PDB file of C-alpha atoms and ligand atoms in Angstrom:
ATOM      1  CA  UNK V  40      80.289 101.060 126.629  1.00 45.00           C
ATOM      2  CA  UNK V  41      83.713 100.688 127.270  1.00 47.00           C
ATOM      3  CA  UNK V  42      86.547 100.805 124.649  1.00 45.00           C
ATOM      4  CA  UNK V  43      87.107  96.804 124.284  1.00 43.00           C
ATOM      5  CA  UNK V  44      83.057  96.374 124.099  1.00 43.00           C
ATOM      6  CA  UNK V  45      82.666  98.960 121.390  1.00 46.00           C
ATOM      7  CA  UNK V  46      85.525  97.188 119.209  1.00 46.00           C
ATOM      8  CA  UNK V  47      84.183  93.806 120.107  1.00 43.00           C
ATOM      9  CA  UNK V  48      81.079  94.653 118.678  1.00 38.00           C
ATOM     10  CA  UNK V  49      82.965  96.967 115.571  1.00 44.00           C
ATOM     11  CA  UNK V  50      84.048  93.924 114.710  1.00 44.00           C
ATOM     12  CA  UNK V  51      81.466  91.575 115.376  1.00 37.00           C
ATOM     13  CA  UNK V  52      79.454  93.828 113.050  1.00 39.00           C
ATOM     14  CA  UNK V  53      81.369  93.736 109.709  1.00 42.00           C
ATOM     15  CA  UNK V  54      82.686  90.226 110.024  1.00 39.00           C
ATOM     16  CA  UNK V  55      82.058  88.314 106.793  1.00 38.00           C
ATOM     17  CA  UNK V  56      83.964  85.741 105.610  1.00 42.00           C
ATOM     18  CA  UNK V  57      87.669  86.729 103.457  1.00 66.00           C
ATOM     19  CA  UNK V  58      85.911  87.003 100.446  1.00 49.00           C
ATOM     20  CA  UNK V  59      82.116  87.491 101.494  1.00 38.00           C
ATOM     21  CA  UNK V  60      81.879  91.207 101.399  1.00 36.00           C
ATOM     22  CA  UNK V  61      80.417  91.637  97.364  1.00 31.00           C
ATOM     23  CA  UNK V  62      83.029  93.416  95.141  1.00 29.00           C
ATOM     24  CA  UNK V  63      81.927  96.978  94.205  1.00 31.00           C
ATOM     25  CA  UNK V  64      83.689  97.860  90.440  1.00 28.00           C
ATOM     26  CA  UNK V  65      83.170 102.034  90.012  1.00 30.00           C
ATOM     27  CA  UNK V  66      85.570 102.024  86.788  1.00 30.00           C
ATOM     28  CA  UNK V  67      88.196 100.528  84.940  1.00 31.00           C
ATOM     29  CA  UNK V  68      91.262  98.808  86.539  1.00 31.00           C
ATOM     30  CA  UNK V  69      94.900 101.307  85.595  1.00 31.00           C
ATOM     31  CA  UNK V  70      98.318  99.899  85.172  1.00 29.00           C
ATOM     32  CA  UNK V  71     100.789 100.905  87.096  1.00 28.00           C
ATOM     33  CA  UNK V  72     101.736 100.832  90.673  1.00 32.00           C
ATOM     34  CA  UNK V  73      99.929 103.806  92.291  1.00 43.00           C
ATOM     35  CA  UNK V  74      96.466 104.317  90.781  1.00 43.00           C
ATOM     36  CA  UNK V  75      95.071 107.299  92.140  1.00 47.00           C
ATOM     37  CA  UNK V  76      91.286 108.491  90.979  1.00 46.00           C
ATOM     38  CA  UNK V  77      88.226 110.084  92.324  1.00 48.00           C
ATOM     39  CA  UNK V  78      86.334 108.438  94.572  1.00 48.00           C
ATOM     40  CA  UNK V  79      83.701 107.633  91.889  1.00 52.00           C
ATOM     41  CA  UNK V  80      85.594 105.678  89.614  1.00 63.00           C
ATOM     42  CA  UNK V  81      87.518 103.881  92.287  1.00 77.00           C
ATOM     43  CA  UNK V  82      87.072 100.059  92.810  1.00 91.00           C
ATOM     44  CA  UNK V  83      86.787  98.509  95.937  1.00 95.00           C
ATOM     45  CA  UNK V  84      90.000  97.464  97.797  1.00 97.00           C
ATOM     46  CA  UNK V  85      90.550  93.740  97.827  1.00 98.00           C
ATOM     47  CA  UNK V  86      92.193  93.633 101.377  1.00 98.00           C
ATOM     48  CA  UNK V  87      93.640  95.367 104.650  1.00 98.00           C
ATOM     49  CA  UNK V  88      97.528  95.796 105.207  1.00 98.00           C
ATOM     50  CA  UNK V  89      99.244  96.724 108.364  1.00 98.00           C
ATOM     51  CA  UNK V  90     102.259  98.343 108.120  1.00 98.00           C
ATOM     52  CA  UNK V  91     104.899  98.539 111.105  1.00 98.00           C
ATOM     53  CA  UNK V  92     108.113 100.440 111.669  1.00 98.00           C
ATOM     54  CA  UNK V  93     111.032  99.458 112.938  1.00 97.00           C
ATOM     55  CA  UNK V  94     112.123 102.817 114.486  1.00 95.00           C
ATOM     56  CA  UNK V  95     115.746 101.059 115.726  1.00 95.00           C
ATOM     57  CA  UNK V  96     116.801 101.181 111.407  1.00 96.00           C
ATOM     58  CA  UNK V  97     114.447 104.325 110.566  1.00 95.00           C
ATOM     59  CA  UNK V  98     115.880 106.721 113.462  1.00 93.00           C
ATOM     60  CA  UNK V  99     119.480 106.163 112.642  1.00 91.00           C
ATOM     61  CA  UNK V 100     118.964 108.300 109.839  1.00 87.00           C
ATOM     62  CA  UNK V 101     117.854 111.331 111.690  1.00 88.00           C
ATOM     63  CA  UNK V 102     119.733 114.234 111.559  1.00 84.00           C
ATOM     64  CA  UNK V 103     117.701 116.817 112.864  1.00 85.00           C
ATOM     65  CA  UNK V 104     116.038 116.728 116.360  1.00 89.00           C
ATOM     66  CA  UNK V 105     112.203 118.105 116.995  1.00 89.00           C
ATOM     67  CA  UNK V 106     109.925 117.199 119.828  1.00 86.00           C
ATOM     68  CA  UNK V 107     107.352 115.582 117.238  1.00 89.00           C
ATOM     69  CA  UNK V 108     110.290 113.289 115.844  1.00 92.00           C
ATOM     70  CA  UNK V 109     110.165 109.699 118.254  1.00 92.00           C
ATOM     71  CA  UNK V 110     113.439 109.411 117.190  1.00 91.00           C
ATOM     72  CA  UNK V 111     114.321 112.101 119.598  1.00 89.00           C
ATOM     73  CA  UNK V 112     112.527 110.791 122.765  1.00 86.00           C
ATOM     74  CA  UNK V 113     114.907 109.716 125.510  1.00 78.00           C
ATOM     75  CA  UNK V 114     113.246 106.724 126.422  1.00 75.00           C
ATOM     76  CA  UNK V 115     113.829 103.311 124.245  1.00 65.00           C
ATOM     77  CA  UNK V 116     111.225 102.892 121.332  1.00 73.00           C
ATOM     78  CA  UNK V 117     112.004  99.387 121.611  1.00 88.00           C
ATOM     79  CA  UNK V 118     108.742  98.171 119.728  1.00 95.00           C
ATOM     80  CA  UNK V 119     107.231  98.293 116.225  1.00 97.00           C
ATOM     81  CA  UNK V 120     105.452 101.522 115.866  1.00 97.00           C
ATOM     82  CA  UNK V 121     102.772 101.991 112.709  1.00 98.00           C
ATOM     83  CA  UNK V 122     103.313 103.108 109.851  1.00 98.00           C
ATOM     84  CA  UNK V 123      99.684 102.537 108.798  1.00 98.00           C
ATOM     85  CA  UNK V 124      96.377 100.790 107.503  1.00 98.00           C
ATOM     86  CA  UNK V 125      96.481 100.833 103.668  1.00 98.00           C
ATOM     87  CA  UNK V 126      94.037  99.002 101.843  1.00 98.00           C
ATOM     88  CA  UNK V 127      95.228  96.951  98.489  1.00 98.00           C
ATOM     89  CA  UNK V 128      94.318  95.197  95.626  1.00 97.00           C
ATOM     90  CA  UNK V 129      94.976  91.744  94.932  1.00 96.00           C
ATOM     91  CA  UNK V 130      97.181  92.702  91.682  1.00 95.00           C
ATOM     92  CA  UNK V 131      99.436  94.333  93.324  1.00 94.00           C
ATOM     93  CA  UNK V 132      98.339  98.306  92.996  1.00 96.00           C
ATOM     94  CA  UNK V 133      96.634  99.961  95.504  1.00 97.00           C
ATOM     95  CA  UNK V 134      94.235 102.963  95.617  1.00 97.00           C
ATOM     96  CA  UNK V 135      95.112 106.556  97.409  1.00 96.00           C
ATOM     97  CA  UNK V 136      93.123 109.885  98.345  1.00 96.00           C
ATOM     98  CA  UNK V 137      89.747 108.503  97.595  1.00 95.00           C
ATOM     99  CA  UNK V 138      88.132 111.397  99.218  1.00 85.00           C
ATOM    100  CA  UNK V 139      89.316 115.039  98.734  1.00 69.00           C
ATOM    101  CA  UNK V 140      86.295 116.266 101.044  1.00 78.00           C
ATOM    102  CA  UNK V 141      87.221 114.029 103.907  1.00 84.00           C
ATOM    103  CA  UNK V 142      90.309 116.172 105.505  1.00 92.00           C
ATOM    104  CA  UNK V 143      91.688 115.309 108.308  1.00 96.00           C
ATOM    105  CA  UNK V 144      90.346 116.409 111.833  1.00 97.00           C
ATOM    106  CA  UNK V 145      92.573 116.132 115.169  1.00 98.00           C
ATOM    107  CA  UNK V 146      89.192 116.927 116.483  1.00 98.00           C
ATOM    108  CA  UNK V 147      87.708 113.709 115.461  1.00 98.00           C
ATOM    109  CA  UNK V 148      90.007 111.268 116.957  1.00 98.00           C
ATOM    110  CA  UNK V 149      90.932 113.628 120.529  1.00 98.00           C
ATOM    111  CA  UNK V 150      90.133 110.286 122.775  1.00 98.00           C
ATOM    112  CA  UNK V 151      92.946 108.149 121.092  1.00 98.00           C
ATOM    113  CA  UNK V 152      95.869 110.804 121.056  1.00 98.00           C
ATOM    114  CA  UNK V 153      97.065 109.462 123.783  1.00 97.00           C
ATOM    115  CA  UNK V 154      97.723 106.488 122.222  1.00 97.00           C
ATOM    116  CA  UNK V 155      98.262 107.503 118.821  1.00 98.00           C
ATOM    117  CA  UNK V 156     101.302 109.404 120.504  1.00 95.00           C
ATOM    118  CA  UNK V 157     103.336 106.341 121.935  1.00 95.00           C
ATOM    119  CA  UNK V 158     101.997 103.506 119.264  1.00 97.00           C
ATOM    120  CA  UNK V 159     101.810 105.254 115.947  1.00 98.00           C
ATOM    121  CA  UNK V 160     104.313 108.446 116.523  1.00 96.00           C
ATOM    122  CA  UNK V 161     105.855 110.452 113.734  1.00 96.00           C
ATOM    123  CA  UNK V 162     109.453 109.082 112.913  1.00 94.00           C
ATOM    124  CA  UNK V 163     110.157 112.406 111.371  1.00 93.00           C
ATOM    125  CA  UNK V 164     110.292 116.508 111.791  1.00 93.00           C
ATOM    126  CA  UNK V 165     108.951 117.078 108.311  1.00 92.00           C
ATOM    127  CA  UNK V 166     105.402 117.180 108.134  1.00 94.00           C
ATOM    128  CA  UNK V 167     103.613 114.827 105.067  1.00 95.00           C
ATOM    129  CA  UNK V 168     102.016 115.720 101.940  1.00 94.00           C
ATOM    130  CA  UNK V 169      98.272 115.880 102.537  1.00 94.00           C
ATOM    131  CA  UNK V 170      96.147 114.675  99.480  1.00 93.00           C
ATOM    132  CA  UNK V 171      95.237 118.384  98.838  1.00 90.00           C
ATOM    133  CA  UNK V 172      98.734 119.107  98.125  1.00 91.00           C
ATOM    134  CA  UNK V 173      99.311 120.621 101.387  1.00 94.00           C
ATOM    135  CA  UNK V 174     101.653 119.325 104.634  1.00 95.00           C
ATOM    136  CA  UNK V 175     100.381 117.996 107.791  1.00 95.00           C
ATOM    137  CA  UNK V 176     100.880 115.645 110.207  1.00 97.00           C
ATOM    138  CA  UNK V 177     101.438 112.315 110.066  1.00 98.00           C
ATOM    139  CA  UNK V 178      98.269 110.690 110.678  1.00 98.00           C
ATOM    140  CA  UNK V 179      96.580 113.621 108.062  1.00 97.00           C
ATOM    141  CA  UNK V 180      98.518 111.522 105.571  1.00 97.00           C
ATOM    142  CA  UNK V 181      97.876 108.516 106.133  1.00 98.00           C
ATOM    143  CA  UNK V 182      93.715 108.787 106.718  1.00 97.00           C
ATOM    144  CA  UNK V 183      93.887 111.258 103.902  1.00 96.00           C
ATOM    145  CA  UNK V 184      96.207 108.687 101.449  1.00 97.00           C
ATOM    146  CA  UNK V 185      95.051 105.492 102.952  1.00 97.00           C
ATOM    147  CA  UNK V 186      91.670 105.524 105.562  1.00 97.00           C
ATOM    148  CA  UNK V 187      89.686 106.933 102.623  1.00 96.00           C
ATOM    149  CA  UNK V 188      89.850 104.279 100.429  1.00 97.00           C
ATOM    150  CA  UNK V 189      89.106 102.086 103.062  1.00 97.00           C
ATOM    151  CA  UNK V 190      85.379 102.035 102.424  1.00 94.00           C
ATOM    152  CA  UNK V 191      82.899 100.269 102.749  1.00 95.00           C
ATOM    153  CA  UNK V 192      84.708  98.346 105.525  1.00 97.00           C
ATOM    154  CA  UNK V 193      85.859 102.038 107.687  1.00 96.00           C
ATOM    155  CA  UNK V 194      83.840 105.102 106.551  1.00 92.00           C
ATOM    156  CA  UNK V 195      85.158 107.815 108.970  1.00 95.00           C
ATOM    157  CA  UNK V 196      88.637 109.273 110.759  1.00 97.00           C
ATOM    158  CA  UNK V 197      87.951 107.869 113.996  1.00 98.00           C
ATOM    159  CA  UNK V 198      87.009 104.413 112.902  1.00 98.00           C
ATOM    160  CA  UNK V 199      90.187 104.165 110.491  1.00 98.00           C
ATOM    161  CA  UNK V 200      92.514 105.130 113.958  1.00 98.00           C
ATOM    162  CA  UNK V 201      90.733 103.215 116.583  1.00 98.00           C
ATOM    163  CA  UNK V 202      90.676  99.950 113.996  1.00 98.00           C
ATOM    164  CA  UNK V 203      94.275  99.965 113.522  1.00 98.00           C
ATOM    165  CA  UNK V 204      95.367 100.183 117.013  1.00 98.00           C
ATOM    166  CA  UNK V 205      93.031  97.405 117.922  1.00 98.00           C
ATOM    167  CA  UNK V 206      94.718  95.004 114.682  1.00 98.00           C
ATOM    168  CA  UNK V 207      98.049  96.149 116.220  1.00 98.00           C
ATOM    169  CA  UNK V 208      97.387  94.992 119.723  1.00 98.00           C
ATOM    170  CA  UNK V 209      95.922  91.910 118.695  1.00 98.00           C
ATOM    171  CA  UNK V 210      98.850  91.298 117.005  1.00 98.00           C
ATOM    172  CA  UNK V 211     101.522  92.186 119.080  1.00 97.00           C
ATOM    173  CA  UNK V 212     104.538  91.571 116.750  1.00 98.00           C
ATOM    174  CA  UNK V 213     106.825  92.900 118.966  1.00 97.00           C
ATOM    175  CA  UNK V 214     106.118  90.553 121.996  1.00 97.00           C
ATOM    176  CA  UNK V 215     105.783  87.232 119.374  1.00 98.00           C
ATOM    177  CA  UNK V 216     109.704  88.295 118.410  1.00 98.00           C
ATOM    178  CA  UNK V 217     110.936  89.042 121.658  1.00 97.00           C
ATOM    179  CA  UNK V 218     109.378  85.224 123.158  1.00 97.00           C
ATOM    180  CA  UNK V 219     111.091  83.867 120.490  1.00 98.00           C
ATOM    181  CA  UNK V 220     114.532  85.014 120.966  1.00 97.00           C
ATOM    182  CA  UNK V 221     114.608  87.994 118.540  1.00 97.00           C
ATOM    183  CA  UNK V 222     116.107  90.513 120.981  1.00 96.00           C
ATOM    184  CA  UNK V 223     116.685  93.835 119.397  1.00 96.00           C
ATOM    185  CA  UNK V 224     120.484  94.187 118.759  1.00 95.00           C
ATOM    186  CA  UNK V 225     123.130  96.097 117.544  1.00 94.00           C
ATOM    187  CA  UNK V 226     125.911  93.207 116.896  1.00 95.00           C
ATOM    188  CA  UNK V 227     123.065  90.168 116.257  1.00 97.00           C
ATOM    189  CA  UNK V 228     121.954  88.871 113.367  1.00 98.00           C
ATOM    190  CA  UNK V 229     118.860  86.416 113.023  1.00 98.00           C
ATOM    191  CA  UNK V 230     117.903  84.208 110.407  1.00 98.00           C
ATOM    192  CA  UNK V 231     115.073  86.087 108.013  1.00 98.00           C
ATOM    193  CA  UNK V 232     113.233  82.575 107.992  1.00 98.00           C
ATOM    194  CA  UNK V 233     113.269  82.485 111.568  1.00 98.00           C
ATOM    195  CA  UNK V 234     111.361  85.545 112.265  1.00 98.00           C
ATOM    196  CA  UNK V 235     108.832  84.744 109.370  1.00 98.00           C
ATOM    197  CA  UNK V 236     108.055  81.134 110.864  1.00 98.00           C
ATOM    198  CA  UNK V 237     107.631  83.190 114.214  1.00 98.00           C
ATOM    199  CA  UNK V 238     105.197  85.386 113.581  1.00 98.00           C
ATOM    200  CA  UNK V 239     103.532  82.965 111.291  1.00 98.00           C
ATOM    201  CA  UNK V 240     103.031  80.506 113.873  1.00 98.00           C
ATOM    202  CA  UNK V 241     101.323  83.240 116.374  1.00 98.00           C
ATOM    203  CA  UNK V 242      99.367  85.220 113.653  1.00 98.00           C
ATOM    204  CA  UNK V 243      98.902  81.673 111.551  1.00 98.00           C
ATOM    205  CA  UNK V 244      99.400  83.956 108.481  1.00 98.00           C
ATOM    206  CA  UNK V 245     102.882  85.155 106.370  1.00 98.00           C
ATOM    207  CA  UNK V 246     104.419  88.915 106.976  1.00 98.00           C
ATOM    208  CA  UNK V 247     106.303  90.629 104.610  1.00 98.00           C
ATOM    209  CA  UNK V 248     109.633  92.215 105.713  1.00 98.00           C
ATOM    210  CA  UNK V 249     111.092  95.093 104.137  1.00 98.00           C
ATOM    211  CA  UNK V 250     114.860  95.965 105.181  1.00 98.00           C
ATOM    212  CA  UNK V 251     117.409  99.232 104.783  1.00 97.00           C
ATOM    213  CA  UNK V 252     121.037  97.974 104.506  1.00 96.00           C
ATOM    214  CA  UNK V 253     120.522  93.818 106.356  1.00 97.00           C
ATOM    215  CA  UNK V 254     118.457  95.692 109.060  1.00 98.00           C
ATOM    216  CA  UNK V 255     114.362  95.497 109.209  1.00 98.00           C
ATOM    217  CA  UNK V 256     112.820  98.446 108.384  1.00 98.00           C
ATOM    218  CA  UNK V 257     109.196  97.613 107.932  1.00 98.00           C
ATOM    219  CA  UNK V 258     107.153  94.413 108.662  1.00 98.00           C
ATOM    220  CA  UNK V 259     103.699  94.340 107.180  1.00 98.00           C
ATOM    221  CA  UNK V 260     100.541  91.708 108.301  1.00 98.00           C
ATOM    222  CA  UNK V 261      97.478  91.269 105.903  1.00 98.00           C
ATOM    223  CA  UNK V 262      94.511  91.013 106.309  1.00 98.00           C
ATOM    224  CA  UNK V 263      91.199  90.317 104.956  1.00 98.00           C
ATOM    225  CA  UNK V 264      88.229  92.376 104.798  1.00 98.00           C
ATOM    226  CA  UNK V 265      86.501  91.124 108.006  1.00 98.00           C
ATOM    227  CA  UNK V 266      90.341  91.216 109.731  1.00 98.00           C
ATOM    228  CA  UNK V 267      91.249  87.732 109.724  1.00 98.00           C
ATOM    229  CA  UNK V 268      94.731  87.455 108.833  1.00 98.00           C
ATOM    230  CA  UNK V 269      95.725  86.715 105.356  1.00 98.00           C
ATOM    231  CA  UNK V 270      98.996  85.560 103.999  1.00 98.00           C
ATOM    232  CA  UNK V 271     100.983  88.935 102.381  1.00 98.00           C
ATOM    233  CA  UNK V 272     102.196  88.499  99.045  1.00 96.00           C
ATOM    234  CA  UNK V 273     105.927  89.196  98.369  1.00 93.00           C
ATOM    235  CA  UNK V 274     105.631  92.311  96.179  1.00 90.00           C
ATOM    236  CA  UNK V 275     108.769  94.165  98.134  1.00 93.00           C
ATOM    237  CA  UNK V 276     111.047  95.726  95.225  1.00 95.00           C
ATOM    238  CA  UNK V 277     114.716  94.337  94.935  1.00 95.00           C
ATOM    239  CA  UNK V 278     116.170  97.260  96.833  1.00 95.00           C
ATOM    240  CA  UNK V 279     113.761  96.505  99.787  1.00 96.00           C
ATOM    241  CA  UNK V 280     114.183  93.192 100.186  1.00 98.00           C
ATOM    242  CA  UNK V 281     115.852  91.550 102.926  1.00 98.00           C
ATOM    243  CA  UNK V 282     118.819  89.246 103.129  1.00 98.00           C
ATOM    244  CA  UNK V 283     118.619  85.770 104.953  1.00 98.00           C
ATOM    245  CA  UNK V 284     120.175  87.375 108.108  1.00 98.00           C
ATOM    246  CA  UNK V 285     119.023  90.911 109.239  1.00 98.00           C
ATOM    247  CA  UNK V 286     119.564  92.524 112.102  1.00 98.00           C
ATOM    248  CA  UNK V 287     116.728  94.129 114.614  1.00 97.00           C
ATOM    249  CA  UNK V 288     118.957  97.109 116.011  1.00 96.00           C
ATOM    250  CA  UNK V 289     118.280  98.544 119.341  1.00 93.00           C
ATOM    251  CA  UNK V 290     116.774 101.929 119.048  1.00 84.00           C
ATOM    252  CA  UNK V 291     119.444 104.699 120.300  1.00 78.00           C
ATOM    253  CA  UNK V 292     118.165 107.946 121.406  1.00 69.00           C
ATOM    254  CA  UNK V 293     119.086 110.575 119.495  1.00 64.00           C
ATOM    255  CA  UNK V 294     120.832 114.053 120.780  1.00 62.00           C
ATOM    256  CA  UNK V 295     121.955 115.647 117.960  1.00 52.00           C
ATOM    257  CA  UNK V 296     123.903 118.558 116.989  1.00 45.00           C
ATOM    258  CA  UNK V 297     124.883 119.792 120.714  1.00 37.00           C
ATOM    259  CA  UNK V 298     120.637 120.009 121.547  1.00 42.00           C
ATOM    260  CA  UNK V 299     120.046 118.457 124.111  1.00 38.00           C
ATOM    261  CA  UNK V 300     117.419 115.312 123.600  1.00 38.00           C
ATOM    262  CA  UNK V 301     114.161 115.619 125.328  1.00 36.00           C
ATOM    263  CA  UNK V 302     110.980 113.179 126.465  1.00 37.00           C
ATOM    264  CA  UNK V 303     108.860 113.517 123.324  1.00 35.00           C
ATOM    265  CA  UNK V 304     106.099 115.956 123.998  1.00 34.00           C
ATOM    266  CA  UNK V 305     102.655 116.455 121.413  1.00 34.00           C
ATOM    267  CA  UNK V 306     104.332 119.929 120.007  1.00 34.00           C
ATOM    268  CA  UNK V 307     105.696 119.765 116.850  1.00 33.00           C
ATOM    269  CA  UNK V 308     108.621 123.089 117.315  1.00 29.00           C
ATOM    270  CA  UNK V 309     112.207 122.590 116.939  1.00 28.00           C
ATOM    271  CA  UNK V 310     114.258 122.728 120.025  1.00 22.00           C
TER     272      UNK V 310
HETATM  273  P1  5GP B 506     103.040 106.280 103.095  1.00 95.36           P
HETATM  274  O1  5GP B 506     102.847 107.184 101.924  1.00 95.36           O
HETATM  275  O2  5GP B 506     101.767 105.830 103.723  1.00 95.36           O
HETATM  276  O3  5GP B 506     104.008 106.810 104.112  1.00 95.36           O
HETATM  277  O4  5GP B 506     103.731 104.947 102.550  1.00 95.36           O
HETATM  278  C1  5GP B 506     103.139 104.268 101.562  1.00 95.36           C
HETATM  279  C2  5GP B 506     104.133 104.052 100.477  1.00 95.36           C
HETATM  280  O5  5GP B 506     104.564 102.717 100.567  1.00 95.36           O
HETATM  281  C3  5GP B 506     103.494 104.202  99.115  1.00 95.36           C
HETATM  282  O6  5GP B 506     103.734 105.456  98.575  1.00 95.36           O
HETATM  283  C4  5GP B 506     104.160 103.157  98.298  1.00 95.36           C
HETATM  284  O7  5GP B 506     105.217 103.685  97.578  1.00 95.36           O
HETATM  285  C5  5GP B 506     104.718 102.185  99.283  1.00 95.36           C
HETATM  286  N1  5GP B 506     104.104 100.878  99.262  1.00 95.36           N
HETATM  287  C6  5GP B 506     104.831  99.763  99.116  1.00 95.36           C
HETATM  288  N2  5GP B 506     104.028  98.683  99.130  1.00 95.36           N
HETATM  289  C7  5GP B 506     102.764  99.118  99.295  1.00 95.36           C
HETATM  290  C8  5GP B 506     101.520  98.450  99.395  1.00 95.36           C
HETATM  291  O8  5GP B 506     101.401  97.227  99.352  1.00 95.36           O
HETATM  292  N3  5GP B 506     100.419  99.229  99.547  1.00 95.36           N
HETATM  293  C9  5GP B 506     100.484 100.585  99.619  1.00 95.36           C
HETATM  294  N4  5GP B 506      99.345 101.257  99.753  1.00 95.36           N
HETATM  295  N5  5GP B 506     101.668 101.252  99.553  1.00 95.36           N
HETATM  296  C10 5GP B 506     102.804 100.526  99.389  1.00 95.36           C
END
């Protein structure tokens, strides 16, 4: 079976209607913003969120060059890159680390590193907190934080990766910006209402923006449980909110402190 057929019927398989898969309470709802708790006495997400990065405002605050860092590749990133899947609820607090046992595995998910690579790269030389406390990579965080709370919709690593690159080639937010005008830019700025109606129009659902400083940071589609897309509800704090004109600047390859910037490679040592 090829790789389109399998997802084709992936998603044939758990399609339900928005609200038809049945709601699975394991405990009491917590206040807050982050409720974290063992897998036991979590309650079922509500829906899907996919986050993008923008990595033309995220790498112009890098510093330090690595060969894991995109930042630091010497071809334009001009495209959203993921951040990552994460599941919510509706009232605005969201699960994490659902499953201590469930560690990641690069083993698991060897036939999509190529694409993992380009599409969902670190933006960073540090390596993340892992929900044991320790530091890995990228992607450890966010199946470790994120894909295991995902159940009963994704159960495993490979499912959790290969999902969210399908949802982000479906929606190709990059390509619905650039046929509408929204060219990335260093000296342009575009109307915040513009780019919302855009991808609005194409995904027939409404994205949440999140901006550093007038410039888009991160721009986040929702979805429901069967992956139809769902409008996102504007829970972005003040300080992440963007203005009614933001700019989409172009990414600029870093070469920083006299190294010498080189095409990104899969090892993760300083040069
Ligand atoms: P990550 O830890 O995956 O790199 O980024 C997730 C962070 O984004 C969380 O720690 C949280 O502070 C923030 N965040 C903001 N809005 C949301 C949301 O709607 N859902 C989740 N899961 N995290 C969010």
């Amino acid at each position: 079976m090829d790789f389109l057929t399998f997802m084709s019927v992936f998603l044939l398989l758990i399609s339900t209607s928005c609200y038809g898969l049945s709601e699975n309470h394991h405990g009491d709802e917590e206040g807050g913003l982050l409720v974290v708790a063992p897998a036991k006495q979590q309650k079922e997400f509500d829906y899907f969120l996919l986050a993008l990065l923008w990595p033309g405002t995220l790498c112009q605050g890098t510093n330090h060059c690595c060969s894991a860092n995109a930042c630091c590749r010497s071809n334009a990133t001009s495209m959203f890159t993921i951040h990552g899947l994460w599941v919510n609820y509706n009232d605005g607090t969201w699960p994490a680390c659902c499953n201590n046992g469930s560690n990641f595995d690069i083993k698991k998910i060897t036939p999509l590193l190529g694409g993992l690579q380009i599409y969902w790269p670190s933006l960073s030389c540090n390596l993340e907190s892992t929900c044991d406390g320790g530091k890995g990579l990228f992607w450890a965080h966010e199946w470790e934080k994120h894909g295991t709370c995902a159940t009963p919709v994704i159960w495993d690593e490979y499912t959790y990766f290969l999902t969210t690159l399908n949802i982000y080639f479906k929606y190709n937010i990059t390509k619905i910006l650039i046929e509408e005008g929204y060219i990335p830019s260093n000296s342009e700025k575009y109307p915040l209402g513009g780019i919302v109606s855009a991808i609005q129009n194409a995904v027939r659902a409404t994205p949440l923006l999140v901006c550093s400083d007038g410039a888009v940071q991160e721009l986040r589609l929702c979805f429901c449980k069967n992956f139809e897309p769902q409008d996102c509800p504007n829970n972005v704090t003040p300080e992440e909110a963007c203005p009614r004109y933001v700019s989409l600047p172009e990414y600029v390859p870093r070469s920083l402190g006299g190294k010498r910037s080189i095409p990104w490679s899969s090892n993760r040592e300083a040069i």
